[in-house]
Structures are given as C-alpha cells and as structure tokens.
C-alpha cells in the first residue's frame, strides 16, 4: 500500500490528482477489481489477471491508461502501444476526464478476461 501511495504522491500536479481520479473511476467500475503494483506502476486486476495500468507518458507528460489486451478492444480513442497487444488511452489532465468512456473500456476489458476464464475452465473440464 505504501508503494501505491508513493507512486501517486511523487507525480506533479495536475497529474497526481488526475491519476488518483482515474484510480477511483477504475476501482468503482467493478467490485472485483483490485489494485497492485506491477512493472513499477499501479495496475488493476480482475481475478489476478492484469486488466490495465496507469502511468505518465514520458514524451507528453500526460497520464495514460495502458490496456493489456488492447488489441481486442475496439475504441477509436485507444492508441496502439509499443506492441500489437497493448492499447493506450491518453488523458488530458487539464480537461474533464472521460468517465463514461473509461467505464466502457474497462468493462469491455473485464468481460474479455471473464470470457477467457470460462473458455479455459471448459477446456480443463473436458
């Protein structure tokens, strides 16, 4: 918990407040989501599977939500990450946070994990 607090507190304003608000939006989206530090950044997990992470882009200095299975998410606002698998939603800390958009994308990402979990359970039971 200390690591998480330090990650948010070491950011400059307005990024610190923006990241904290993003954290609240994501955690309020689904009661099963949990938060952990992975890869040196706050990550949000659904049944121990990483859904997304928060970080500040080094070039733009803007907060971002990094979606792990982004290639399966279909939203025009998501930008392609360093690899095909990841997608990024860049947030402008000086404008209103697109809460509805974030909720939609996080819900879709959680549903992807649910579907994959069901499929893997079916294979194990066969």
PDB file of C-alpha atoms in Angstrom:
ATOM      1  CA  UNK A   1       0.000   0.000   0.000  1.00  0.00           C
ATOM      2  CA  UNK A   2       2.925   2.327   0.729  1.00  0.00           C
ATOM      3  CA  UNK A   3       4.322   1.731  -2.767  1.00  0.00           C
ATOM      4  CA  UNK A   4       0.994   2.680  -4.318  1.00  0.00           C
ATOM      5  CA  UNK A   5       0.716   5.852  -2.260  1.00  0.00           C
ATOM      6  CA  UNK A   6       4.260   6.834  -3.213  1.00  0.00           C
ATOM      7  CA  UNK A   7       3.570   6.337  -6.925  1.00  0.00           C
ATOM      8  CA  UNK A   8       0.642   8.747  -6.838  1.00  0.00           C
ATOM      9  CA  UNK A   9       2.277  11.263  -4.494  1.00  0.00           C
ATOM     10  CA  UNK A  10       5.534  11.548  -6.434  1.00  0.00           C
ATOM     11  CA  UNK A  11       3.723  12.868  -9.522  1.00  0.00           C
ATOM     12  CA  UNK A  12       3.468  16.585 -10.152  1.00  0.00           C
ATOM     13  CA  UNK A  13       0.098  18.313 -10.264  1.00  0.00           C
ATOM     14  CA  UNK A  14      -2.233  18.083 -12.104  1.00  0.00           C
ATOM     15  CA  UNK A  15      -1.087  14.531 -12.970  1.00  0.00           C
ATOM     16  CA  UNK A  16      -1.213  13.343  -9.373  1.00  0.00           C
ATOM     17  CA  UNK A  17      -4.860  14.354  -8.952  1.00  0.00           C
ATOM     18  CA  UNK A  18      -5.736  13.008 -12.380  1.00  0.00           C
ATOM     19  CA  UNK A  19      -4.165   9.608 -11.642  1.00  0.00           C
ATOM     20  CA  UNK A  20      -5.974   9.411  -8.310  1.00  0.00           C
ATOM     21  CA  UNK A  21      -9.273  10.194 -10.032  1.00  0.00           C
ATOM     22  CA  UNK A  22      -8.569   7.564 -12.715  1.00  0.00           C
ATOM     23  CA  UNK A  23      -7.843   5.077  -9.924  1.00  0.00           C
ATOM     24  CA  UNK A  24     -11.219   5.841  -8.315  1.00  0.00           C
ATOM     25  CA  UNK A  25     -13.088   5.533 -11.619  1.00  0.00           C
ATOM     26  CA  UNK A  26     -11.482   2.180 -12.429  1.00  0.00           C
ATOM     27  CA  UNK A  27     -11.918   0.663  -8.957  1.00  0.00           C
ATOM     28  CA  UNK A  28     -15.562   1.800  -8.803  1.00  0.00           C
ATOM     29  CA  UNK A  29     -16.294   0.133 -12.130  1.00  0.00           C
ATOM     30  CA  UNK A  30     -16.300  -3.413 -10.780  1.00  0.00           C
ATOM     31  CA  UNK A  31     -16.223  -4.561  -7.151  1.00  0.00           C
ATOM     32  CA  UNK A  32     -13.924  -7.471  -8.002  1.00  0.00           C
ATOM     33  CA  UNK A  33     -11.158  -5.235  -9.387  1.00  0.00           C
ATOM     34  CA  UNK A  34      -8.119  -4.924  -7.152  1.00  0.00           C
ATOM     35  CA  UNK A  35      -5.037  -2.730  -7.309  1.00  0.00           C
ATOM     36  CA  UNK A  36      -1.433  -3.823  -7.180  1.00  0.00           C
ATOM     37  CA  UNK A  37       1.994  -2.545  -8.160  1.00  0.00           C
ATOM     38  CA  UNK A  38       3.336  -4.386 -11.193  1.00  0.00           C
ATOM     39  CA  UNK A  39       6.007  -3.258 -13.596  1.00  0.00           C
ATOM     40  CA  UNK A  40       6.594  -0.290 -11.254  1.00  0.00           C
ATOM     41  CA  UNK A  41       3.145   1.180 -11.877  1.00  0.00           C
ATOM     42  CA  UNK A  42      -0.339   0.852 -10.385  1.00  0.00           C
ATOM     43  CA  UNK A  43      -2.163  -1.993 -12.108  1.00  0.00           C
ATOM     44  CA  UNK A  44      -5.762  -3.115 -11.842  1.00  0.00           C
ATOM     45  CA  UNK A  45      -6.527  -6.806 -11.721  1.00  0.00           C
ATOM     46  CA  UNK A  46      -9.586  -8.961 -12.191  1.00  0.00           C
ATOM     47  CA  UNK A  47      -9.108 -12.350 -10.502  1.00  0.00           C
ATOM     48  CA  UNK A  48      -5.319 -11.827 -10.545  1.00  0.00           C
ATOM     49  CA  UNK A  49      -5.279 -11.030 -14.287  1.00  0.00           C
ATOM     50  CA  UNK A  50      -3.998  -7.567 -15.141  1.00  0.00           C
ATOM     51  CA  UNK A  51      -6.610  -5.516 -16.998  1.00  0.00           C
ATOM     52  CA  UNK A  52      -4.891  -2.141 -17.167  1.00  0.00           C
ATOM     53  CA  UNK A  53      -2.195   0.032 -15.609  1.00  0.00           C
ATOM     54  CA  UNK A  54      -1.731   3.755 -15.010  1.00  0.00           C
ATOM     55  CA  UNK A  55       1.349   5.736 -15.865  1.00  0.00           C
ATOM     56  CA  UNK A  56       2.525   9.094 -17.149  1.00  0.00           C
ATOM     57  CA  UNK A  57       3.798   9.146 -20.726  1.00  0.00           C
ATOM     58  CA  UNK A  58       7.434  10.271 -20.831  1.00  0.00           C
ATOM     59  CA  UNK A  59       7.058  12.299 -24.030  1.00  0.00           C
ATOM     60  CA  UNK A  60       3.728  14.058 -23.481  1.00  0.00           C
ATOM     61  CA  UNK A  61       3.849  14.062 -19.645  1.00  0.00           C
ATOM     62  CA  UNK A  62       0.130  13.148 -19.680  1.00  0.00           C
ATOM     63  CA  UNK A  63      -1.491  10.400 -17.608  1.00  0.00           C
ATOM     64  CA  UNK A  64      -2.402   7.258 -19.537  1.00  0.00           C
ATOM     65  CA  UNK A  65      -4.372   4.083 -19.027  1.00  0.00           C
ATOM     66  CA  UNK A  66      -2.464   1.178 -20.516  1.00  0.00           C
ATOM     67  CA  UNK A  67      -4.799  -1.706 -21.504  1.00  0.00           C
ATOM     68  CA  UNK A  68      -3.078  -5.082 -21.542  1.00  0.00           C
ATOM     69  CA  UNK A  69      -5.331  -6.869 -24.066  1.00  0.00           C
ATOM     70  CA  UNK A  70      -5.914  -3.744 -26.074  1.00  0.00           C
ATOM     71  CA  UNK A  71      -5.778  -5.421 -29.464  1.00  0.00           C
ATOM     72  CA  UNK A  72      -9.188  -6.921 -28.659  1.00  0.00           C
ATOM     73  CA  UNK A  73     -10.710  -3.603 -27.601  1.00  0.00           C
ATOM     74  CA  UNK A  74     -12.398  -1.588 -30.328  1.00  0.00           C
ATOM     75  CA  UNK A  75     -12.404   2.086 -29.427  1.00  0.00           C
ATOM     76  CA  UNK A  76     -11.109   4.826 -31.728  1.00  0.00           C
ATOM     77  CA  UNK A  77      -9.660   6.774 -28.772  1.00  0.00           C
ATOM     78  CA  UNK A  78      -7.293   3.939 -27.911  1.00  0.00           C
ATOM     79  CA  UNK A  79      -3.837   4.370 -29.395  1.00  0.00           C
ATOM     80  CA  UNK A  80      -1.604   1.495 -30.344  1.00  0.00           C
ATOM     81  CA  UNK A  81       1.097   0.834 -27.783  1.00  0.00           C
ATOM     82  CA  UNK A  82       4.668  -0.319 -28.203  1.00  0.00           C
ATOM     83  CA  UNK A  83       3.434  -3.761 -29.262  1.00  0.00           C
ATOM     84  CA  UNK A  84       0.337  -5.015 -31.032  1.00  0.00           C
ATOM     85  CA  UNK A  85      -1.102  -6.362 -27.782  1.00  0.00           C
ATOM     86  CA  UNK A  86      -1.329  -3.078 -25.870  1.00  0.00           C
ATOM     87  CA  UNK A  87      -3.527  -0.006 -26.305  1.00  0.00           C
ATOM     88  CA  UNK A  88      -3.291   3.328 -24.540  1.00  0.00           C
ATOM     89  CA  UNK A  89      -5.867   5.916 -23.567  1.00  0.00           C
ATOM     90  CA  UNK A  90      -4.154   9.276 -23.051  1.00  0.00           C
ATOM     91  CA  UNK A  91      -5.888  11.607 -20.610  1.00  0.00           C
ATOM     92  CA  UNK A  92      -5.546  15.381 -20.686  1.00  0.00           C
ATOM     93  CA  UNK A  93      -5.288  16.382 -17.013  1.00  0.00           C
ATOM     94  CA  UNK A  94      -6.452  19.919 -17.838  1.00  0.00           C
ATOM     95  CA  UNK A  95      -9.814  18.781 -19.260  1.00  0.00           C
ATOM     96  CA  UNK A  96     -12.696  16.761 -17.881  1.00  0.00           C
ATOM     97  CA  UNK A  97     -11.886  13.088 -17.508  1.00  0.00           C
ATOM     98  CA  UNK A  98     -13.995  10.983 -19.934  1.00  0.00           C
ATOM     99  CA  UNK A  99     -15.565   8.842 -17.201  1.00  0.00           C
ATOM    100  CA  UNK A 100     -18.149   7.162 -19.448  1.00  0.00           C
ATOM    101  CA  UNK A 101     -15.501   6.210 -21.997  1.00  0.00           C
ATOM    102  CA  UNK A 102     -13.203   4.802 -19.299  1.00  0.00           C
ATOM    103  CA  UNK A 103     -16.073   2.832 -17.738  1.00  0.00           C
ATOM    104  CA  UNK A 104     -16.998   1.389 -21.128  1.00  0.00           C
ATOM    105  CA  UNK A 105     -13.452   0.334 -21.996  1.00  0.00           C
ATOM    106  CA  UNK A 106     -12.713  -1.106 -18.531  1.00  0.00           C
ATOM    107  CA  UNK A 107     -15.990  -3.075 -18.639  1.00  0.00           C
ATOM    108  CA  UNK A 108     -15.077  -4.444 -22.048  1.00  0.00           C
ATOM    109  CA  UNK A 109     -11.601  -5.418 -20.808  1.00  0.00           C
ATOM    110  CA  UNK A 110     -13.079  -7.175 -17.753  1.00  0.00           C
ATOM    111  CA  UNK A 111     -15.545  -9.037 -19.995  1.00  0.00           C
ATOM    112  CA  UNK A 112     -12.652 -10.258 -22.158  1.00  0.00           C
ATOM    113  CA  UNK A 113     -10.996 -11.781 -19.080  1.00  0.00           C
ATOM    114  CA  UNK A 114     -14.311 -13.346 -17.982  1.00  0.00           C
ATOM    115  CA  UNK A 115     -14.794 -14.965 -21.392  1.00  0.00           C
ATOM    116  CA  UNK A 116     -11.209 -16.256 -21.475  1.00  0.00           C
ATOM    117  CA  UNK A 117     -11.580 -17.656 -17.949  1.00  0.00           C
ATOM    118  CA  UNK A 118     -14.753 -19.524 -18.894  1.00  0.00           C
ATOM    119  CA  UNK A 119     -13.128 -20.971 -22.011  1.00  0.00           C
ATOM    120  CA  UNK A 120     -10.061 -22.153 -20.083  1.00  0.00           C
ATOM    121  CA  UNK A 121     -12.272 -23.738 -17.397  1.00  0.00           C
ATOM    122  CA  UNK A 122     -14.248 -25.592 -20.069  1.00  0.00           C
ATOM    123  CA  UNK A 123     -11.016 -26.942 -21.606  1.00  0.00           C
ATOM    124  CA  UNK A 124      -9.801 -28.121 -18.206  1.00  0.00           C
ATOM    125  CA  UNK A 125     -13.102 -29.914 -17.537  1.00  0.00           C
ATOM    126  CA  UNK A 126     -13.054 -31.778 -20.871  1.00  0.00           C
TER     127      UNK A 126
END
